[in-house]
Amino acid sequence: MQHKTGDEKIIATACSSHCGGKCLLRVHVRDGVIVRIETDGGTESQLRACLRCRAYRQRLYDPDRLKFPMRRVGERGEGKFERVSWDEAMDTVAKEFIRIRDTYEPSATFFLGGGGDNMQLHRARLIEGLFAKAGGFTAWWGVHSFEGGLYADMATYGTTNSGSGYDDLLSSHLIIMWGWNPAVTIHECNTNWHLVRAKESGARIVSIDPRHTDSTATFASQWIPIIPGTDTAMLLAMAHVIIKEDLHDQGFLDKYTVGFAQFKDYVLGIEDSLPKTPAWAESITGVSAAVIESLAREYATTKPAALVAGIGPGRAAYGEQYHRAAQTLAAMTGNVGVHGGWPSRSSVPPNYGGYEFKLGNPPQRPDNPVEHGAPSRKYSLLTSVGSGSSARIHCAELADAILKGRKGGYPTDIRMLFVMHTNFANQFPNINKVVEALTSKNLEFIVVAEQVMTSTAKFADILLPVNTFMERNDITLGGATPHYGCVNKIIEPLYESKSPLEICRELANRLGFPNHIDKTDEEWVRELVKGSDIPDYDSFKESGVYRIKLPEPKVAFKAQIDDPEKNPFPTPSGKIEIYSQKLADMNNPEIPPIAKYIPAWENRDDSLAEKYPLQLITTHFKRRTHSQFEKVPWLRELQNQAMLINPIDARPRGITSGNKVRVFNDRGETVISAEVTERIMPGVVDIPQGAWYSPDDQKVDRGGCANLLTRDKPSPGGAFCYNTGLVQVQKV
Amino acid sequence: MQLGFYFDQSRCIGCYTCVVACKDWHDVPAGPASWRRVVTIEKGKYPKIFVAFLSLSCMHCAEPVCIPACPMDAISKREEDGIVVVDAEICLGNEDCGAFCRDSCPYDAPQFDAEDGAKMQMCNLCIDRWLDGKKPICVEACPTRALDAGPLDELREKYGNTKKIEGFNFIEDNKPSILFKAREPELL
């Protein structure tokens, strides 16, 4: 054996990758080198890590890590750089920020900070705070993953804090996994463990999904394939059955909700002469009327039942309506605020539900002067602080905004782009447009802070090497079954890489704010812990975790249901708003006051389908977290990046598994291996998102990157449309 | 005493965490050698599909056929716990020998790296971890607690004596030291 445990020091730490797991790691170190990684071995429920963190050693010691600050010497996107010192790099960044602010205006700098590092200290708010002090910047709005869900939460419940603990599913007698595939997406490290136990304690589990997912395989006793983008129609038809058969919980609706009457009129066709019957839905969704009727009855009569609306179907045109419809059904069946019910989408703790964590003060982030006095966007529901400002740009439209600026109706002309914790030229929709934006003369300066040479990094004018969570101190907030995770610095930063906090300090010093970051990361973690529930910093640091002991699983809106007089919902009416007056006042038929089925663009009935007959969905992949972990050898060998296609669609195209295929539409083209499988419904192809964009000289992507094909127009309520789009597939 | 594995197919989500944890713990590089493997079993036609997973390593058979297959007697079975081990110092390597052990094993347990002359390697049931009072790394890694390991008679007492599950052929002549829980083919 190469390493003997006795010779090694074991340090506990908390994972803070973008997946949301926040799992506990026990990292073995010998002579300052990480030699092995174990996970939680303590008492149940252990916070067991997934395959990605088990392979983190290879990500940390990846020979292709960015080692030094660099300056571009080739063309943007070419990836040619020369090494510079940190002083030179940061002097350049500061000088360019000041030049652009003073030559144009503060809003000419766009700060694109993503969720790539899911921790409390080393995150986007550091630079945002600094830029706000230094005159301001343009910020984004629109959460890629579930803006549609947030919109629906705000409309229906008046808060985005709609998450219950997944351990509460143990009380459910029926669990409907609607487009929800936790075997891959996880979200919280014990989600699958709770589902195993729920199944073993007798819950019936149904999976509704265009794919027979690994979650379907393991948990579900029934798979209902559904045509992408039509989920709302099926939900409305279920409502139709429940209303017609008088199975709804009228007492609950009377006491806790407003607007059921209007919804009922719409569902029964009184409003528009179109009853939303199962037969109507069958023709849209591909799900037989009998199956819809049966599931509707089962959901209405099984108490309690959890309809967990996964966030994938919401990443679609009119994805907001899907979430609103799922919430309406939960309210109709009295499954809100009770154990074993489920009020909304799949829970994405901690910021959007679950335990309300307390923390000490993080580094300051004053208001952004660029947003002072800017009116709210007309159709905003304020899904996060400041998100409604008309000075902001929706993330999906960033490339378009760079290219068109004010002339295109955007709030500013962007001249400088600062990218951190995100992979713009891979994970945003319509990559060819992103590349056009990144190479346009409009952008005078691009700075990218990254760990590896991503496709975005190749476009940087100045490229800053960032360290990993193994090389810094931080704190994470984990799970709707809550815990604080202590991110312990295990080793010194490799090469010349720096933490986001250090990068911000370097920049702050140069912009005249030497006190912006006046503590080390460990001192900041102490500050954060001071204001938290954690009783003792030292034992927290030692164990890597502090678990909140709740007397029972967290149930969203339990207070509102238990005592509605004392705890009204934070909506204008104080109730669950099946009908939202606020939305009605916006008077926009594309964001109606009740959940409505609005046919998506690029659906099967679109005339474009003659040219591009297959619907594309872009799903998650086990061995990646979005585009992270893509190059890790231990993970890479487990799964081939491949497009899933049903034999019915593969056969006439002469495609067999392993064939290279072109997948294309008017936006772009990617070349990828095909995997012919019965596990996807005919008419739909799936490209797992996150593979690295690798263009050839014809602008054809050879890396199997899904976003060459996705459209950059957001849904009217702000949802990203990664799962709405038509393509054609051809054997190479 | 015979140590062995237990695998609950009804719980396995096919996530590969066991595979990667094993490679990390035992320093097995990326490549063809993998002491533990996850197999996906797919049956049926759309939309009536059955899918299950199988996570397998060497199962330390009571009657290991790899031992007599080895021309160098490099493979042996430990008396104290029944773990089948290979002595890499004695193993001739895949080039010189032709990997008779691999050909003999119905479960593909003996593994070889890609390079010429690679020596046989396989699951050793984490002998080093038992000494520390810990279960094998794959068992402690599994997010759905689908794996267990221990004395085979204790496992039998705890989990029953199921030997047949989807995708696995229990060969009585070899007597692999493994017990199962099957996943019901609910969708078929």
PDB file of C-alpha atoms in Angstrom, chain A residues 171-415:
ATOM      1  CA  SER A 171     -44.105  11.351   5.349  1.00  0.00           C
ATOM      2  CA  SER A 172     -45.413  11.309   1.769  1.00  0.00           C
ATOM      3  CA  HIS A 173     -47.592   8.456   0.540  1.00  0.00           C
ATOM      4  CA  LEU A 174     -47.246   9.514  -3.074  1.00  0.00           C
ATOM      5  CA  ILE A 175     -44.276  11.303  -4.591  1.00  0.00           C
ATOM      6  CA  ILE A 176     -44.578  12.676  -8.114  1.00  0.00           C
ATOM      7  CA  MET A 177     -41.112  13.382  -9.506  1.00  0.00           C
ATOM      8  CA  TRP A 178     -42.009  15.874 -12.199  1.00  0.00           C
ATOM      9  CA  GLY A 179     -38.956  16.366 -14.383  1.00  0.00           C
ATOM     10  CA  TRP A 180     -36.895  15.769 -11.269  1.00  0.00           C
ATOM     11  CA  ASN A 181     -33.800  13.556 -11.475  1.00  0.00           C
ATOM     12  CA  PRO A 182     -32.016  13.749  -8.118  1.00  0.00           C
ATOM     13  CA  ALA A 183     -29.964  10.617  -8.868  1.00  0.00           C
ATOM     14  CA  VAL A 184     -27.959  13.010 -11.033  1.00  0.00           C
ATOM     15  CA  THR A 185     -28.674  16.543  -9.820  1.00  0.00           C
ATOM     16  CA  ILE A 186     -28.652  15.677  -6.062  1.00  0.00           C
ATOM     17  CA  HIS A 187     -29.162  19.295  -4.768  1.00  0.00           C
ATOM     18  CA  GLU A 188     -28.656  18.235  -1.205  1.00  0.00           C
ATOM     19  CA  CYS A 189     -26.329  15.444  -0.318  1.00  0.00           C
ATOM     20  CA  ASN A 190     -28.890  13.091   1.221  1.00  0.00           C
ATOM     21  CA  THR A 191     -31.729  13.590  -1.257  1.00  0.00           C
ATOM     22  CA  ASN A 192     -31.350  10.113  -2.704  1.00  0.00           C
ATOM     23  CA  TRP A 193     -30.977   8.543   0.714  1.00  0.00           C
ATOM     24  CA  HIS A 194     -34.268  10.124   1.795  1.00  0.00           C
ATOM     25  CA  LEU A 195     -35.941   8.903  -1.399  1.00  0.00           C
ATOM     26  CA  VAL A 196     -34.664   5.367  -0.812  1.00  0.00           C
ATOM     27  CA  ARG A 197     -36.160   5.434   2.646  1.00  0.00           C
ATOM     28  CA  ALA A 198     -39.431   6.959   1.430  1.00  0.00           C
ATOM     29  CA  LYS A 199     -39.767   4.199  -1.149  1.00  0.00           C
ATOM     30  CA  GLU A 200     -38.943   1.527   1.406  1.00  0.00           C
ATOM     31  CA  SER A 201     -41.518   2.894   3.807  1.00  0.00           C
ATOM     32  CA  GLY A 202     -44.163   2.427   1.141  1.00  0.00           C
ATOM     33  CA  ALA A 203     -44.482   5.683  -0.782  1.00  0.00           C
ATOM     34  CA  ARG A 204     -45.528   5.178  -4.387  1.00  0.00           C
ATOM     35  CA  ILE A 205     -43.258   7.148  -6.676  1.00  0.00           C
ATOM     36  CA  VAL A 206     -44.171   8.304 -10.168  1.00  0.00           C
ATOM     37  CA  SER A 207     -41.762   9.870 -12.648  1.00  0.00           C
ATOM     38  CA  ILE A 208     -42.937  12.280 -15.350  1.00  0.00           C
ATOM     39  CA  ASP A 209     -40.096  12.995 -17.739  1.00  0.00           C
ATOM     40  CA  PRO A 210     -39.211  12.795 -21.441  1.00  0.00           C
ATOM     41  CA  ARG A 211     -36.402  10.497 -20.316  1.00  0.00           C
ATOM     42  CA  HIS A 212     -36.408   7.293 -18.319  1.00  0.00           C
ATOM     43  CA  THR A 213     -33.851   8.758 -15.915  1.00  0.00           C
ATOM     44  CA  ASP A 214     -31.721   6.962 -13.359  1.00  0.00           C
ATOM     45  CA  SER A 215     -34.119   8.325 -10.737  1.00  0.00           C
ATOM     46  CA  THR A 216     -37.021   6.834 -12.675  1.00  0.00           C
ATOM     47  CA  ALA A 217     -35.156   3.530 -12.790  1.00  0.00           C
ATOM     48  CA  THR A 218     -34.369   3.411  -9.085  1.00  0.00           C
ATOM     49  CA  PHE A 219     -37.335   5.012  -7.398  1.00  0.00           C
ATOM     50  CA  ALA A 220     -40.376   5.086  -9.640  1.00  0.00           C
ATOM     51  CA  SER A 221     -42.996   2.414 -10.080  1.00  0.00           C
ATOM     52  CA  GLN A 222     -44.487   4.297 -13.021  1.00  0.00           C
ATOM     53  CA  TRP A 223     -42.887   6.300 -15.811  1.00  0.00           C
ATOM     54  CA  ILE A 224     -44.997   8.800 -17.725  1.00  0.00           C
ATOM     55  CA  PRO A 225     -43.070  10.161 -20.706  1.00  0.00           C
ATOM     56  CA  ILE A 226     -44.188  13.659 -21.653  1.00  0.00           C
ATOM     57  CA  ILE A 227     -43.427  15.878 -24.637  1.00  0.00           C
ATOM     58  CA  PRO A 228     -41.026  18.654 -23.484  1.00  0.00           C
ATOM     59  CA  GLY A 229     -42.652  22.030 -22.929  1.00  0.00           C
ATOM     60  CA  THR A 230     -46.163  20.658 -22.412  1.00  0.00           C
ATOM     61  CA  ASP A 231     -46.075  19.977 -18.670  1.00  0.00           C
ATOM     62  CA  THR A 232     -48.492  22.816 -17.924  1.00  0.00           C
ATOM     63  CA  ALA A 233     -51.129  21.252 -20.164  1.00  0.00           C
ATOM     64  CA  MET A 234     -50.980  17.985 -18.238  1.00  0.00           C
ATOM     65  CA  LEU A 235     -51.140  19.783 -14.886  1.00  0.00           C
ATOM     66  CA  LEU A 236     -54.185  21.763 -16.049  1.00  0.00           C
ATOM     67  CA  ALA A 237     -55.879  18.567 -17.205  1.00  0.00           C
ATOM     68  CA  MET A 238     -55.224  17.028 -13.796  1.00  0.00           C
ATOM     69  CA  ALA A 239     -56.875  20.108 -12.289  1.00  0.00           C
ATOM     70  CA  HIS A 240     -59.806  19.558 -14.661  1.00  0.00           C
ATOM     71  CA  VAL A 241     -60.286  15.991 -13.411  1.00  0.00           C
ATOM     72  CA  ILE A 242     -60.003  17.057  -9.789  1.00  0.00           C
ATOM     73  CA  ILE A 243     -62.540  19.871 -10.227  1.00  0.00           C
ATOM     74  CA  LYS A 244     -64.978  17.791 -12.284  1.00  0.00           C
ATOM     75  CA  GLU A 245     -64.894  14.970  -9.774  1.00  0.00           C
ATOM     76  CA  ASP A 246     -65.051  17.361  -6.841  1.00  0.00           C
ATOM     77  CA  LEU A 247     -61.843  15.986  -5.355  1.00  0.00           C
ATOM     78  CA  HIS A 248     -60.315  19.348  -4.452  1.00  0.00           C
ATOM     79  CA  ASP A 249     -59.977  20.482  -0.868  1.00  0.00           C
ATOM     80  CA  GLN A 250     -62.491  23.319  -0.860  1.00  0.00           C
ATOM     81  CA  GLY A 251     -61.964  24.003   2.834  1.00  0.00           C
ATOM     82  CA  PHE A 252     -58.253  24.557   2.265  1.00  0.00           C
ATOM     83  CA  LEU A 253     -58.890  26.707  -0.790  1.00  0.00           C
ATOM     84  CA  ASP A 254     -61.420  28.887   1.087  1.00  0.00           C
ATOM     85  CA  LYS A 255     -59.195  29.367   4.067  1.00  0.00           C
ATOM     86  CA  TYR A 256     -55.788  29.833   2.525  1.00  0.00           C
ATOM     87  CA  THR A 257     -56.073  30.901  -1.104  1.00  0.00           C
ATOM     88  CA  VAL A 258     -57.469  33.550  -3.409  1.00  0.00           C
ATOM     89  CA  GLY A 259     -58.473  33.183  -7.022  1.00  0.00           C
ATOM     90  CA  PHE A 260     -59.471  29.550  -7.327  1.00  0.00           C
ATOM     91  CA  ALA A 261     -62.734  30.623  -8.975  1.00  0.00           C
ATOM     92  CA  GLN A 262     -60.893  32.349 -11.834  1.00  0.00           C
ATOM     93  CA  PHE A 263     -58.607  29.367 -12.280  1.00  0.00           C
ATOM     94  CA  LYS A 264     -61.598  27.031 -12.296  1.00  0.00           C
ATOM     95  CA  ASP A 265     -63.298  29.122 -14.992  1.00  0.00           C
ATOM     96  CA  TYR A 266     -60.185  28.858 -17.125  1.00  0.00           C
ATOM     97  CA  VAL A 267     -59.731  25.121 -16.577  1.00  0.00           C
ATOM     98  CA  LEU A 268     -63.372  24.342 -17.297  1.00  0.00           C
ATOM     99  CA  GLY A 269     -63.299  26.501 -20.409  1.00  0.00           C
ATOM    100  CA  ILE A 270     -65.786  29.057 -19.111  1.00  0.00           C
ATOM    101  CA  GLU A 271     -63.234  31.811 -19.722  1.00  0.00           C
ATOM    102  CA  ASP A 272     -62.096  30.784 -23.204  1.00  0.00           C
ATOM    103  CA  SER A 273     -64.494  28.060 -24.411  1.00  0.00           C
ATOM    104  CA  LEU A 274     -61.678  25.538 -24.237  1.00  0.00           C
ATOM    105  CA  PRO A 275     -62.070  23.029 -21.406  1.00  0.00           C
ATOM    106  CA  LYS A 276     -58.657  21.733 -20.358  1.00  0.00           C
ATOM    107  CA  THR A 277     -59.785  18.135 -20.416  1.00  0.00           C
ATOM    108  CA  PRO A 278     -57.513  15.087 -20.334  1.00  0.00           C
ATOM    109  CA  ALA A 279     -58.380  14.516 -23.998  1.00  0.00           C
ATOM    110  CA  TRP A 280     -57.266  18.064 -24.782  1.00  0.00           C
ATOM    111  CA  ALA A 281     -54.017  17.479 -22.893  1.00  0.00           C
ATOM    112  CA  GLU A 282     -53.438  14.098 -24.504  1.00  0.00           C
ATOM    113  CA  SER A 283     -53.161  15.704 -27.921  1.00  0.00           C
ATOM    114  CA  ILE A 284     -50.599  18.193 -26.611  1.00  0.00           C
ATOM    115  CA  THR A 285     -48.548  16.171 -24.131  1.00  0.00           C
ATOM    116  CA  GLY A 286     -48.541  12.699 -25.640  1.00  0.00           C
ATOM    117  CA  VAL A 287     -49.806  11.355 -22.296  1.00  0.00           C
ATOM    118  CA  SER A 288     -52.988   9.348 -22.585  1.00  0.00           C
ATOM    119  CA  ALA A 289     -56.129  10.827 -21.060  1.00  0.00           C
ATOM    120  CA  ALA A 290     -56.580   7.707 -18.953  1.00  0.00           C
ATOM    121  CA  VAL A 291     -53.148   8.095 -17.395  1.00  0.00           C
ATOM    122  CA  ILE A 292     -53.805  11.772 -16.659  1.00  0.00           C
ATOM    123  CA  GLU A 293     -57.164  10.975 -15.063  1.00  0.00           C
ATOM    124  CA  SER A 294     -55.756   8.207 -12.970  1.00  0.00           C
ATOM    125  CA  LEU A 295     -52.826  10.265 -11.699  1.00  0.00           C
ATOM    126  CA  ALA A 296     -55.113  13.228 -10.970  1.00  0.00           C
ATOM    127  CA  ARG A 297     -57.390  11.053  -8.829  1.00  0.00           C
ATOM    128  CA  GLU A 298     -54.454   9.473  -7.086  1.00  0.00           C
ATOM    129  CA  TYR A 299     -52.840  12.824  -6.307  1.00  0.00           C
ATOM    130  CA  ALA A 300     -56.090  14.292  -5.005  1.00  0.00           C
ATOM    131  CA  THR A 301     -57.023  11.350  -2.826  1.00  0.00           C
ATOM    132  CA  THR A 302     -53.672  10.214  -1.437  1.00  0.00           C
ATOM    133  CA  LYS A 303     -52.914  12.273   1.653  1.00  0.00           C
ATOM    134  CA  PRO A 304     -50.337  13.597   1.964  1.00  0.00           C
ATOM    135  CA  ALA A 305     -48.794  13.650  -1.489  1.00  0.00           C
ATOM    136  CA  ALA A 306     -45.750  15.491  -2.788  1.00  0.00           C
ATOM    137  CA  LEU A 307     -45.705  16.833  -6.312  1.00  0.00           C
ATOM    138  CA  VAL A 308     -42.071  17.835  -6.586  1.00  0.00           C
ATOM    139  CA  ALA A 309     -41.836  20.115  -9.599  1.00  0.00           C
ATOM    140  CA  GLY A 310     -38.270  19.665 -10.808  1.00  0.00           C
ATOM    141  CA  ILE A 311     -36.660  22.795 -12.166  1.00  0.00           C
ATOM    142  CA  GLY A 312     -35.720  21.336 -15.565  1.00  0.00           C
ATOM    143  CA  PRO A 313     -39.213  21.660 -17.101  1.00  0.00           C
ATOM    144  CA  GLY A 314     -39.206  25.256 -15.846  1.00  0.00           C
ATOM    145  CA  ARG A 315     -36.090  26.028 -17.917  1.00  0.00           C
ATOM    146  CA  ALA A 316     -38.318  26.435 -20.924  1.00  0.00           C
ATOM    147  CA  ALA A 317     -40.455  28.946 -22.745  1.00  0.00           C
ATOM    148  CA  TYR A 318     -43.303  29.789 -20.344  1.00  0.00           C
ATOM    149  CA  GLY A 319     -41.607  27.682 -17.694  1.00  0.00           C
ATOM    150  CA  GLU A 320     -43.135  30.064 -15.144  1.00  0.00           C
ATOM    151  CA  GLN A 321     -46.593  28.702 -16.003  1.00  0.00           C
ATOM    152  CA  TYR A 322     -45.492  25.131 -15.278  1.00  0.00           C
ATOM    153  CA  HIS A 323     -44.351  26.115 -11.791  1.00  0.00           C
ATOM    154  CA  ARG A 324     -47.503  28.143 -11.178  1.00  0.00           C
ATOM    155  CA  ALA A 325     -49.672  25.218 -12.267  1.00  0.00           C
ATOM    156  CA  ALA A 326     -47.834  22.759 -10.009  1.00  0.00           C
ATOM    157  CA  GLN A 327     -48.269  25.127  -7.055  1.00  0.00           C
ATOM    158  CA  THR A 328     -51.963  25.529  -7.852  1.00  0.00           C
ATOM    159  CA  LEU A 329     -52.442  21.751  -7.781  1.00  0.00           C
ATOM    160  CA  ALA A 330     -50.612  21.553  -4.449  1.00  0.00           C
ATOM    161  CA  ALA A 331     -52.988  24.158  -3.029  1.00  0.00           C
ATOM    162  CA  MET A 332     -56.070  22.456  -4.529  1.00  0.00           C
ATOM    163  CA  THR A 333     -55.155  19.226  -2.776  1.00  0.00           C
ATOM    164  CA  GLY A 334     -54.173  20.813   0.535  1.00  0.00           C
ATOM    165  CA  ASN A 335     -50.561  19.731   0.171  1.00  0.00           C
ATOM    166  CA  VAL A 336     -49.035  23.057   1.219  1.00  0.00           C
ATOM    167  CA  GLY A 337     -47.593  23.527   4.705  1.00  0.00           C
ATOM    168  CA  VAL A 338     -48.213  19.958   5.828  1.00  0.00           C
ATOM    169  CA  HIS A 339     -45.821  17.106   6.439  1.00  0.00           C
ATOM    170  CA  GLY A 340     -45.532  14.889   3.396  1.00  0.00           C
ATOM    171  CA  GLY A 341     -46.925  17.529   1.056  1.00  0.00           C
ATOM    172  CA  TRP A 342     -44.835  19.717  -1.205  1.00  0.00           C
ATOM    173  CA  PRO A 343     -45.634  23.299  -2.135  1.00  0.00           C
ATOM    174  CA  SER A 344     -43.481  24.089  -5.116  1.00  0.00           C
ATOM    175  CA  ARG A 345     -40.368  23.193  -7.067  1.00  0.00           C
ATOM    176  CA  SER A 346     -37.579  20.862  -6.091  1.00  0.00           C
ATOM    177  CA  SER A 347     -35.952  22.559  -3.168  1.00  0.00           C
ATOM    178  CA  VAL A 348     -32.692  24.385  -3.778  1.00  0.00           C
ATOM    179  CA  PRO A 349     -31.379  25.325  -0.387  1.00  0.00           C
ATOM    180  CA  PRO A 350     -30.132  27.357   1.299  1.00  0.00           C
ATOM    181  CA  ASN A 351     -30.943  30.638  -0.409  1.00  0.00           C
ATOM    182  CA  TYR A 352     -34.288  29.495  -1.748  1.00  0.00           C
ATOM    183  CA  GLY A 353     -35.777  27.538   1.064  1.00  0.00           C
ATOM    184  CA  GLY A 354     -35.268  25.398   4.052  1.00  0.00           C
ATOM    185  CA  TYR A 355     -33.696  26.535   7.261  1.00  0.00           C
ATOM    186  CA  GLU A 356     -33.127  30.238   7.714  1.00  0.00           C
ATOM    187  CA  PHE A 357     -29.438  30.319   8.452  1.00  0.00           C
ATOM    188  CA  LYS A 358     -27.913  33.093  10.525  1.00  0.00           C
ATOM    189  CA  LEU A 359     -24.452  34.459   9.798  1.00  0.00           C
ATOM    190  CA  GLY A 360     -22.265  37.307  10.952  1.00  0.00           C
ATOM    191  CA  ASN A 361     -21.575  40.251   8.666  1.00  0.00           C
ATOM    192  CA  PRO A 362     -19.789  39.461   5.416  1.00  0.00           C
ATOM    193  CA  PRO A 363     -17.689  42.100   3.600  1.00  0.00           C
ATOM    194  CA  GLN A 364     -19.801  45.123   2.714  1.00  0.00           C
ATOM    195  CA  ARG A 365     -21.798  45.356  -0.450  1.00  0.00           C
ATOM    196  CA  PRO A 366     -23.251  48.864  -0.606  1.00  0.00           C
ATOM    197  CA  ASP A 367     -26.037  49.729  -3.028  1.00  0.00           C
ATOM    198  CA  ASN A 368     -24.921  49.983  -6.610  1.00  0.00           C
ATOM    199  CA  PRO A 369     -25.002  53.666  -7.707  1.00  0.00           C
ATOM    200  CA  VAL A 370     -25.829  52.592 -11.267  1.00  0.00           C
ATOM    201  CA  GLU A 371     -29.167  51.314  -9.992  1.00  0.00           C
ATOM    202  CA  HIS A 372     -30.009  54.434  -7.954  1.00  0.00           C
ATOM    203  CA  GLY A 373     -33.198  55.922  -9.297  1.00  0.00           C
ATOM    204  CA  ALA A 374     -33.566  53.307 -12.012  1.00  0.00           C
ATOM    205  CA  PRO A 375     -37.230  52.334 -12.112  1.00  0.00           C
ATOM    206  CA  SER A 376     -38.346  48.749 -11.701  1.00  0.00           C
ATOM    207  CA  ARG A 377     -38.771  46.694 -14.822  1.00  0.00           C
ATOM    208  CA  LYS A 378     -42.426  46.695 -15.726  1.00  0.00           C
ATOM    209  CA  TYR A 379     -42.899  42.940 -15.487  1.00  0.00           C
ATOM    210  CA  SER A 380     -40.648  42.227 -12.531  1.00  0.00           C
ATOM    211  CA  LEU A 381     -41.675  40.209  -9.512  1.00  0.00           C
ATOM    212  CA  LEU A 382     -38.405  40.921  -7.676  1.00  0.00           C
ATOM    213  CA  THR A 383     -37.176  37.354  -7.443  1.00  0.00           C
ATOM    214  CA  SER A 384     -34.053  38.495  -5.627  1.00  0.00           C
ATOM    215  CA  VAL A 385     -32.829  41.711  -4.058  1.00  0.00           C
ATOM    216  CA  GLY A 386     -32.434  44.283  -6.787  1.00  0.00           C
ATOM    217  CA  SER A 387     -33.407  41.882  -9.566  1.00  0.00           C
ATOM    218  CA  GLY A 388     -36.233  44.149 -10.681  1.00  0.00           C
ATOM    219  CA  SER A 389     -34.041  47.132 -11.505  1.00  0.00           C
ATOM    220  CA  SER A 390     -34.337  48.252 -15.092  1.00  0.00           C
ATOM    221  CA  ALA A 391     -30.600  49.014 -14.959  1.00  0.00           C
ATOM    222  CA  ARG A 392     -29.931  45.278 -14.995  1.00  0.00           C
ATOM    223  CA  ILE A 393     -29.585  42.938 -17.941  1.00  0.00           C
ATOM    224  CA  HIS A 394     -31.067  39.455 -18.078  1.00  0.00           C
ATOM    225  CA  CYS A 395     -28.224  36.922 -18.142  1.00  0.00           C
ATOM    226  CA  ALA A 396     -29.648  35.124 -21.177  1.00  0.00           C
ATOM    227  CA  GLU A 397     -29.465  38.374 -23.143  1.00  0.00           C
ATOM    228  CA  LEU A 398     -25.980  39.421 -22.084  1.00  0.00           C
ATOM    229  CA  ALA A 399     -24.384  38.608 -25.431  1.00  0.00           C
ATOM    230  CA  ASP A 400     -27.139  40.447 -27.270  1.00  0.00           C
ATOM    231  CA  ALA A 401     -26.747  43.404 -24.928  1.00  0.00           C
ATOM    232  CA  ILE A 402     -22.990  43.558 -25.516  1.00  0.00           C
ATOM    233  CA  LEU A 403     -23.581  43.564 -29.265  1.00  0.00           C
ATOM    234  CA  LYS A 404     -26.489  46.019 -29.400  1.00  0.00           C
ATOM    235  CA  GLY A 405     -26.261  48.156 -26.271  1.00  0.00           C
ATOM    236  CA  ARG A 406     -28.674  51.035 -25.851  1.00  0.00           C
ATOM    237  CA  LYS A 407     -29.602  50.933 -29.528  1.00  0.00           C
ATOM    238  CA  GLY A 408     -31.020  47.477 -28.902  1.00  0.00           C
ATOM    239  CA  GLY A 409     -33.064  48.682 -25.962  1.00  0.00           C
ATOM    240  CA  TYR A 410     -30.623  47.634 -23.256  1.00  0.00           C
ATOM    241  CA  PRO A 411     -29.856  49.970 -20.344  1.00  0.00           C
ATOM    242  CA  THR A 412     -26.225  50.625 -21.238  1.00  0.00           C
ATOM    243  CA  ASP A 413     -23.373  50.103 -23.671  1.00  0.00           C
ATOM    244  CA  ILE A 414     -21.057  47.520 -22.139  1.00  0.00           C
ATOM    245  CA  ARG A 415     -17.318  48.220 -22.585  1.00  0.00           C
TER     246      ARG A 415
END
